[in-house]
């Protein structure tokens, strides 16, 4: 029987087997959906730090789709975060803005772009699943991070939430299919792509991967 947990593991296996460029685009797509949803919230529910990460995510997209000049901007932004008050081990005694779902996922996408390793892309996908799960059973930030970094399964959600969890993970699998269809075009995107190809990929990849429906 197909479960959201088994499908989530399939996502992780596919990311492990994918090229670094495919992982970058996947993580950027997940982050775009979460950040776009946050930007659509009422103003009093938006977090300043999360909104401030829009230029970083735009740079990740540009880099993942072939603009080599984006690397410096992404690296500088991530370094700035690492040196900021938002990067801390103080738990609830420090700013928690960086653990907001969209913010954390943008940072995972940036790390995926900088390093190309599967783990950051997997964590981005799992964060999107957790967003859905938290609608039924809220978790503390400490529990959320522990589940992501330990690779542990979340507690079983309420039955009414299972279709939403399945929909999210199936969406991620469809995204991976779409990206795999452009694998040859993006495989060496870190080395730079022709401008016309980058423009086409923005339409064929960034557009569909950004849709929240």
XYZ file of N, CA and C in Angstrom:
639
model
N 0.841 -1.196 0.000
C 0.000 0.000 0.000
C 0.877 1.248 0.000
N 0.531 2.198 -0.832
C 1.306 3.428 -0.954
C 0.989 4.355 0.217
N 2.010 4.741 0.972
C 1.835 5.664 2.096
C 2.681 6.894 1.866
N 2.357 7.987 2.583
C 3.153 9.200 2.405
C 4.574 8.985 2.910
N 4.722 8.112 3.937
C 6.075 7.845 4.444
C 6.926 7.130 3.398
N 6.336 6.120 2.735
C 7.106 5.385 1.722
C 7.422 6.268 0.518
N 6.479 7.124 0.153
C 6.736 8.041 -0.956
C 7.807 9.066 -0.600
N 7.812 9.502 0.655
C 8.838 10.442 1.099
C 10.222 9.814 1.021
N 10.307 8.528 1.344
C 11.589 7.837 1.211
C 11.987 7.701 -0.256
N 11.008 7.550 -1.127
C 11.302 7.507 -2.563
C 11.878 8.837 -3.026
N 11.311 9.943 -2.531
C 11.859 11.265 -2.851
C 13.320 11.339 -2.428
N 13.612 10.884 -1.207
C 14.985 10.938 -0.694
C 15.926 10.100 -1.549
N 15.486 8.913 -1.953
C 16.334 8.054 -2.791
C 16.586 8.686 -4.152
N 15.558 9.288 -4.711
C 15.737 9.921 -6.023
C 16.675 11.116 -5.943
N 16.594 11.869 -4.860
C 17.514 12.998 -4.692
C 18.948 12.512 -4.513
N 19.117 11.393 -3.822
C 20.465 10.838 -3.644
C 21.063 10.419 -4.987
N 20.213 9.959 -5.896
C 20.689 9.496 -7.202
C 20.769 10.606 -8.240
N 20.169 11.747 -7.952
C 20.107 12.846 -8.923
C 21.434 13.588 -9.007
N 21.583 14.387 -10.052
C 22.755 15.252 -10.157
C 22.616 16.412 -9.184
N 23.728 17.055 -8.862
C 23.676 18.204 -7.954
C 22.804 19.315 -8.525
N 22.810 19.480 -9.836
C 21.990 20.515 -10.463
C 20.504 20.224 -10.291
N 20.114 18.962 -10.433
C 18.721 18.597 -10.225
C 18.309 18.865 -8.777
N 19.192 18.559 -7.840
C 18.888 18.813 -6.424
C 18.691 20.299 -6.167
N 19.543 21.123 -6.777
C 19.428 22.577 -6.595
C 18.059 23.077 -7.033
N 17.638 22.642 -8.210
C 16.368 23.112 -8.756
C 15.206 22.596 -7.913
N 15.277 21.348 -7.477
C 14.220 20.800 -6.623
C 14.078 21.604 -5.335
N 15.197 21.836 -4.646
C 15.148 22.569 -3.381
C 14.654 23.994 -3.587
N 15.070 24.617 -4.681
C 14.602 25.972 -4.977
C 13.095 25.981 -5.194
N 12.578 24.948 -5.861
C 11.142 24.878 -6.099
C 10.345 24.738 -4.821
N 10.811 23.886 -3.917
C 10.131 23.724 -2.629
C 10.165 25.036 -1.853
N 11.341 25.651 -1.808
C 11.480 26.919 -1.081
C 10.589 27.999 -1.683
N 10.474 28.029 -3.000
C 9.635 29.030 -3.666
C 8.181 28.872 -3.252
N 7.706 27.650 -3.189
C 6.312 27.431 -2.795
C 6.052 27.899 -1.361
N 6.985 27.588 -0.466
C 6.790 27.986 0.935
C 6.950 29.485 1.118
N 7.947 30.065 0.437
C 8.144 31.506 0.578
C 6.983 32.264 -0.062
N 6.510 31.798 -1.206
C 5.378 32.448 -1.843
C 4.146 32.415 -0.955
N 3.922 31.291 -0.265
C 2.783 31.190 0.651
C 2.945 32.157 1.816
N 4.182 32.320 2.296
C 4.421 33.251 3.402
C 4.198 34.693 2.950
N 4.653 35.007 1.763
C 4.483 36.366 1.242
C 3.004 36.708 1.028
N 2.170 35.670 0.874
C 0.740 35.897 0.671
C -0.034 36.035 1.979
N 0.626 35.835 3.125
C -0.035 35.962 4.419
C -0.400 37.422 4.692
N -1.376 37.656 5.570
C -1.629 39.032 6.009
C -0.354 39.640 6.570
N -0.198 40.920 6.408
C 1.049 41.590 6.788
C 1.430 41.342 8.239
N 0.442 41.277 9.132
C 0.759 41.095 10.553
C 1.210 39.671 10.886
N 1.124 38.747 9.924
C 1.576 37.376 10.144
C 2.906 37.083 9.454
N 3.413 38.058 8.732
C 4.666 37.858 8.027
C 5.858 38.127 8.944
N 6.949 37.413 8.692
C 8.171 37.591 9.475
C 9.186 38.379 8.659
N 9.766 39.397 9.277
C 10.714 40.255 8.573
C 11.886 39.442 8.016
N 12.453 38.566 8.828
C 13.614 37.804 8.372
C 13.259 36.936 7.172
N 12.090 36.301 7.222
C 11.675 35.460 6.100
C 11.563 36.283 4.826
N 10.902 37.428 4.903
C 10.751 38.280 3.721
C 12.096 38.763 3.195
N 13.054 38.939 4.095
C 14.371 39.439 3.687
C 15.145 38.417 2.860
N 14.675 37.167 2.824
C 15.381 36.112 2.104
C 14.963 36.000 0.636
N 14.010 36.827 0.187
C 13.603 36.785 -1.214
C 14.780 36.998 -2.172
N 15.657 38.003 -1.963
C 16.788 38.146 -2.884
C 17.694 36.919 -2.893
N 17.860 36.273 -1.735
C 18.683 35.073 -1.688
C 18.075 33.969 -2.536
N 16.775 33.733 -2.401
C 16.148 32.672 -3.193
C 16.194 33.003 -4.682
N 15.998 34.257 -5.037
C 16.101 34.638 -6.448
C 17.500 34.354 -6.988
N 18.522 34.595 -6.162
C 19.901 34.309 -6.581
C 20.130 32.807 -6.730
N 19.548 32.014 -5.836
C 19.650 30.557 -5.950
C 19.050 30.098 -7.277
N 17.880 30.615 -7.610
C 17.259 30.273 -8.891
C 18.180 30.642 -10.059
N 18.697 31.856 -10.027
C 19.550 32.294 -11.136
C 20.766 31.391 -11.278
N 21.376 31.055 -10.151
C 22.541 30.187 -10.189
C 22.207 28.779 -10.650
N 21.105 28.232 -10.146
C 20.710 26.879 -10.512
C 20.359 26.765 -11.985
N 19.952 27.893 -12.578
C 19.571 27.882 -13.986
C 20.642 28.503 -14.890
N 21.873 28.548 -14.388
C 22.977 28.823 -15.293
C 23.710 30.135 -15.187
N 23.369 30.999 -14.211
C 24.069 32.279 -14.060
C 25.199 32.115 -13.041
N 26.427 32.034 -13.503
C 27.558 31.787 -12.608
C 27.837 32.953 -11.661
N 27.360 34.140 -11.988
C 27.607 35.291 -11.113
C 26.794 35.215 -9.830
N 25.800 34.319 -9.782
C 24.931 34.223 -8.608
C 25.644 33.586 -7.417
N 26.690 32.811 -7.671
C 27.350 32.099 -6.581
C 27.840 33.051 -5.497
N 28.451 34.134 -5.910
C 28.992 35.081 -4.936
C 27.881 35.655 -4.061
N 26.744 35.996 -4.674
C 25.633 36.570 -3.916
C 25.069 35.571 -2.922
N 24.923 34.313 -3.335
C 24.395 33.285 -2.441
C 25.378 33.022 -1.305
N 26.638 32.895 -1.642
C 27.654 32.628 -0.623
C 27.714 33.758 0.395
N 27.654 34.992 -0.078
C 27.696 36.153 0.809
C 26.472 36.187 1.729
N 25.305 35.888 1.182
C 24.078 35.919 1.983
C 24.088 34.831 3.049
N 24.536 33.635 2.699
C 24.588 32.547 3.677
C 25.626 32.857 4.761
N 26.763 33.402 4.362
C 27.774 33.785 5.351
C 27.230 34.856 6.288
N 26.483 35.808 5.736
C 25.880 36.840 6.571
C 24.909 36.252 7.575
N 24.124 35.263 7.143
C 23.210 34.594 8.072
C 23.992 33.885 9.172
N 25.058 33.179 8.802
C 25.843 32.423 9.786
C 26.432 33.326 10.858
N 26.691 34.575 10.497
C 27.278 35.518 11.452
C 26.226 36.365 12.168
N 24.973 36.164 11.831
C 23.914 37.005 12.391
C 23.350 36.420 13.686
N 22.495 37.203 14.326
C 21.856 36.759 15.564
C 20.853 35.642 15.322
N 20.448 35.438 14.061
C 19.464 34.406 13.769
C 20.065 33.007 13.749
N 21.366 32.906 13.628
C 22.047 31.609 13.639
C 22.602 31.403 15.048
N 21.914 30.592 15.838
C 22.278 30.466 17.256
C 21.845 29.111 17.795
N 22.319 28.800 18.993
C 21.949 27.576 19.690
C 21.250 27.909 21.002
N 20.552 29.035 21.020
C 19.939 29.504 22.256
C 18.498 29.045 22.437
N 17.991 28.237 21.492
C 16.614 27.782 21.611
C 15.655 28.953 21.689
N 14.730 28.884 22.635
C 13.727 29.929 22.768
C 14.296 31.206 23.374
N 15.550 31.176 23.781
C 16.169 32.377 24.334
C 16.738 33.286 23.250
N 16.678 32.855 22.013
C 17.200 33.668 20.917
C 16.158 33.844 19.838
N 16.461 34.647 18.810
C 15.512 34.855 17.718
C 15.164 33.536 17.037
N 13.891 33.293 16.796
C 13.489 32.044 16.171
C 13.080 32.230 14.713
N 13.281 33.409 14.171
C 12.821 33.707 12.820
C 13.404 32.771 11.770
N 14.658 32.336 11.954
C 15.299 31.497 10.961
C 14.708 30.098 10.943
N 13.926 29.741 11.971
C 13.289 28.430 11.987
C 11.870 28.498 11.444
N 11.412 29.673 11.023
C 10.133 29.754 10.315
C 10.263 28.898 9.057
N 9.189 28.195 8.705
C 9.274 27.161 7.669
C 9.852 27.659 6.350
N 9.324 28.759 5.837
C 9.821 29.267 4.558
C 11.280 29.703 4.670
N 11.623 30.377 5.759
C 13.006 30.832 5.942
C 13.962 29.655 5.975
N 13.625 28.643 6.764
C 14.502 27.473 6.872
C 14.670 26.789 5.522
N 13.598 26.709 4.751
C 13.667 26.019 3.471
C 14.483 26.804 2.452
N 14.380 28.133 2.475
C 15.235 28.944 1.605
C 16.704 28.708 1.948
N 17.014 28.636 3.225
C 18.397 28.390 3.635
C 18.861 26.997 3.210
N 17.975 26.004 3.277
C 18.325 24.676 2.771
C 18.590 24.724 1.267
N 17.766 25.474 0.550
C 17.965 25.598 -0.894
C 19.301 26.261 -1.211
N 19.653 27.279 -0.435
C 20.932 27.958 -0.651
C 22.100 27.012 -0.387
N 21.996 26.208 0.673
C 23.063 25.247 0.977
C 23.127 24.159 -0.098
N 21.981 23.769 -0.625
C 21.981 22.797 -1.718
C 22.726 23.375 -2.921
N 22.463 24.639 -3.223
C 23.134 25.284 -4.348
C 24.642 25.384 -4.117
N 25.037 25.759 -2.915
C 26.466 25.949 -2.638
C 27.239 24.633 -2.611
N 26.611 23.570 -2.099
C 27.345 22.332 -1.864
C 26.878 21.160 -2.725
N 25.649 21.198 -3.214
C 25.171 20.158 -4.112
C 24.823 18.828 -3.473
N 24.950 18.709 -2.149
C 24.706 17.427 -1.488
C 23.212 17.167 -1.349
N 22.854 15.883 -1.288
C 21.442 15.506 -1.271
C 20.745 15.888 0.023
N 21.472 15.844 1.150
C 20.813 16.034 2.446
C 20.034 17.331 2.536
N 20.604 18.428 2.068
C 19.914 19.712 2.171
C 18.633 19.714 1.336
N 18.677 19.098 0.163
C 17.476 19.015 -0.670
C 16.423 18.134 -0.018
N 16.858 17.038 0.597
C 15.926 16.158 1.310
C 15.273 16.915 2.456
N 16.075 17.680 3.207
C 15.514 18.442 4.331
C 14.505 19.479 3.843
N 14.764 20.071 2.687
C 13.803 21.031 2.131
C 12.471 20.342 1.864
N 12.519 19.167 1.217
C 11.294 18.439 0.943
C 10.567 18.022 2.202
N 11.309 17.565 3.194
C 10.682 17.138 4.445
C 10.063 18.315 5.193
N 10.678 19.482 5.045
C 10.098 20.646 5.716
C 8.713 20.950 5.145
N 8.561 20.810 3.837
C 7.256 21.048 3.227
C 6.229 20.034 3.722
N 6.662 18.794 3.930
C 5.762 17.775 4.476
C 5.378 18.131 5.902
N 6.333 18.607 6.667
C 6.048 18.983 8.052
C 5.041 20.128 8.132
N 5.112 21.032 7.186
C 4.151 22.143 7.169
C 2.732 21.591 7.088
N 2.534 20.616 6.216
C 1.220 19.997 6.085
C 0.853 19.260 7.370
N 1.797 18.516 7.903
C 1.532 17.714 9.105
C 1.185 18.581 10.304
N 1.816 19.730 10.385
C 1.626 20.565 11.572
C 0.203 21.135 11.666
N -0.525 21.088 10.566
C -1.911 21.563 10.616
C -2.745 20.737 11.588
N -2.375 19.458 11.731
C -3.145 18.589 12.619
C -2.481 18.419 13.976
N -1.162 18.425 13.995
C -0.453 18.168 15.253
C 0.763 19.075 15.329
N 0.624 20.268 15.912
C 1.747 21.208 15.971
C 2.934 20.622 16.724
N 4.123 20.982 16.274
C 5.360 20.565 16.926
C 6.150 21.793 17.322
N 6.946 21.641 18.333
C 7.826 22.732 18.729
C 8.957 22.840 17.724
N 9.625 24.014 17.637
C 10.778 24.140 16.731
C 11.851 23.101 17.017
N 12.049 22.751 18.304
C 13.074 21.774 18.653
C 12.730 20.397 18.077
N 11.449 20.002 18.166
C 11.034 18.726 17.613
C 11.165 18.718 16.097
N 10.796 19.841 15.484
C 10.856 19.949 14.031
C 12.277 19.736 13.532
N 13.234 20.432 14.106
C 14.622 20.316 13.675
C 15.168 18.925 13.950
N 14.785 18.324 15.075
C 15.261 16.986 15.406
C 14.796 15.980 14.363
N 13.524 16.078 13.946
C 13.007 15.153 12.944
C 13.749 15.324 11.629
N 13.993 16.556 11.218
C 14.651 16.804 9.937
C 16.070 16.255 9.942
N 16.846 16.597 10.968
C 18.266 16.265 10.958
C 18.528 14.808 11.320
N 17.627 14.172 12.048
C 17.796 12.759 12.389
C 17.187 11.848 11.336
N 16.424 12.431 10.405
C 15.781 11.624 9.381
C 14.659 10.761 9.923
N 14.123 11.119 11.097
C 13.088 10.313 11.730
C 11.718 10.634 11.149
N 10.836 9.621 11.185
C 9.467 9.842 10.749
C 8.715 10.668 11.775
N 7.848 11.517 11.298
C 6.957 12.245 12.184
C 5.889 11.301 12.707
N 5.276 11.609 13.845
C 4.165 10.794 14.323
C 3.067 10.729 13.258
N 2.344 9.619 13.227
C 1.259 9.476 12.251
C 0.254 10.605 12.400
N -0.125 11.258 11.319
C -1.083 12.358 11.395
C -2.498 11.835 11.570
N -3.409 12.721 11.837
C -4.807 12.341 11.879
C -5.237 11.857 10.498
N -6.178 10.917 10.496
C -6.589 10.302 9.234
C -7.014 11.335 8.197
N -7.644 12.395 8.638
C -8.140 13.394 7.688
C -7.013 14.125 6.974
N -5.798 14.063 7.512
C -4.677 14.788 6.918
C -3.899 13.940 5.917
N -4.107 12.619 5.935
C -3.344 11.740 5.060
C -3.435 12.147 3.590
N -4.614 12.469 3.053
C -4.657 12.887 1.639
C -3.793 14.110 1.343
N -3.730 15.065 2.279
C -2.902 16.256 2.065
C -1.417 15.897 2.078
N -1.025 14.982 2.963
C 0.375 14.550 3.013
C 0.748 13.802 1.737
N -0.141 12.922 1.289
C 0.110 12.209 0.043
C 0.215 13.192 -1.124
N -0.652 14.194 -1.128
C -0.627 15.173 -2.216
C 0.694 15.922 -2.243
N 1.215 16.295 -1.087
C 2.482 17.026 -1.027
C 3.629 16.162 -1.543
N 3.701 14.920 -1.092
C 4.831 14.074 -1.503
C 4.707 13.696 -2.978
N 3.480 13.454 -3.436
C 3.308 13.187 -4.863
C 3.683 14.407 -5.684
N 3.396 15.588 -5.167
C 3.812 16.819 -5.855
C 5.335 16.839 -5.981
N 6.039 16.473 -4.927
C 7.488 16.458 -4.985
C 7.999 15.452 -6.011
N 7.339 14.307 -6.105
C 7.742 13.318 -7.104
C 7.487 13.830 -8.521
N 6.363 14.512 -8.718
C 6.101 15.102 -10.041
C 7.136 16.172 -10.373
N 7.526 16.947 -9.360
C 8.566 17.947 -9.581
C 9.873 17.285 -10.021
N 10.206 16.180 -9.367
C 11.434 15.468 -9.732
C 11.339 14.927 -11.159
N 10.151 14.472 -11.550
C 9.967 14.003 -12.936
C 10.195 15.148 -13.923
N 9.621 16.305 -13.605
C 9.773 17.468 -14.487
C 11.248 17.855 -14.604
N 11.929 17.891 -13.475
C 13.345 18.266 -13.468
C 14.179 17.233 -14.222
N 13.868 15.945 -14.017
C 14.615 14.888 -14.708
C 14.475 15.018 -16.222
N 13.335 15.518 -16.676
C 13.135 15.721 -18.103
C 14.015 16.806 -18.692
N 14.590 17.657 -17.826
C 15.503 18.718 -18.281
C 16.920 18.468 -17.751
N 17.192 17.234 -17.320
C 18.466 16.915 -16.671
C 19.672 17.233 -17.550
N 19.576 16.921 -18.828
C 20.712 17.173 -19.717
C 20.982 18.667 -19.866
N 19.920 19.471 -19.849
C 20.079 20.916 -20.004
C 20.748 21.551 -18.789
N 20.446 21.029 -17.588
C 20.929 21.693 -16.369
C 22.115 21.002 -15.726
N 22.556 19.868 -16.262
C 23.580 19.071 -15.578
C 24.822 19.886 -15.232
N 25.238 20.781 -16.105
C 26.446 21.575 -15.858
C 26.115 23.052 -15.686
N 24.964 23.306 -15.084
C 24.531 24.697 -14.930
C 25.483 25.508 -14.064
N 26.216 24.834 -13.145
C 27.171 25.569 -12.307
C 28.275 26.215 -13.136
N 28.518 25.672 -14.315
C 29.564 26.205 -15.195
C 29.045 27.301 -16.105
N 27.733 27.536 -16.054
C 27.125 28.571 -16.874
C 26.371 27.996 -18.057
N 25.252 28.622 -18.382
C 24.437 28.199 -19.520
C 24.217 29.392 -20.453
N 23.996 29.134 -21.721
C 23.661 30.229 -22.641
C 22.414 30.978 -22.158
N 22.381 32.261 -22.394
C 21.276 33.083 -21.895
C 19.928 32.596 -22.408
N 19.869 32.212 -23.683
C 18.584 31.767 -24.228
C 18.106 30.489 -23.554
N 19.034 29.601 -23.193
C 18.656 28.375 -22.487
C 18.194 28.695 -21.069
N 18.891 29.600 -20.395
C 18.480 29.999 -19.044
C 17.078 30.585 -19.046
N 16.789 31.414 -20.035
C 15.458 32.019 -20.131
C 14.397 30.941 -20.349
N 14.711 29.979 -21.201
C 13.750 28.895 -21.460
C 13.516 28.068 -20.209
N 14.570 27.807 -19.452
C 14.438 26.998 -18.245
C 13.651 27.722 -17.154
N 13.710 29.047 -17.147
C 12.888 29.787 -16.185
C 11.414 29.529 -16.440
N 11.063 29.434 -17.714
C 9.670 29.175 -18.086
C 9.309 27.714 -17.831
N 10.189 26.799 -18.218
C 9.890 25.379 -18.178
C 10.070 24.767 -16.784
N 10.912 25.391 -15.949
C 11.161 24.829 -14.622
C 10.707 25.754 -13.499
N 11.240 26.973 -13.458
C 10.883 27.833 -12.341
C 9.379 28.116 -12.278
N 8.776 28.366 -13.409
C 7.349 28.645 -13.427
C 6.515 27.521 -12.835
N 6.581 26.305 -13.402
C 5.770 25.196 -12.873
C 6.128 24.814 -11.445
N 7.415 24.837 -11.090
C 7.821 24.435 -9.744
C 7.377 25.448 -8.686
N 7.095 26.667 -9.104
C 6.690 27.709 -8.161
C 5.200 27.685 -7.849
N 4.418 26.998 -8.658
C 2.972 26.979 -8.467
C 2.621 26.286 -7.160
N 1.738 26.915 -6.386
C 1.416 26.372 -5.075
C 0.201 25.449 -5.097
N -0.477 25.350 -6.198
C -1.668 24.517 -6.273
C -1.343 23.042 -6.421
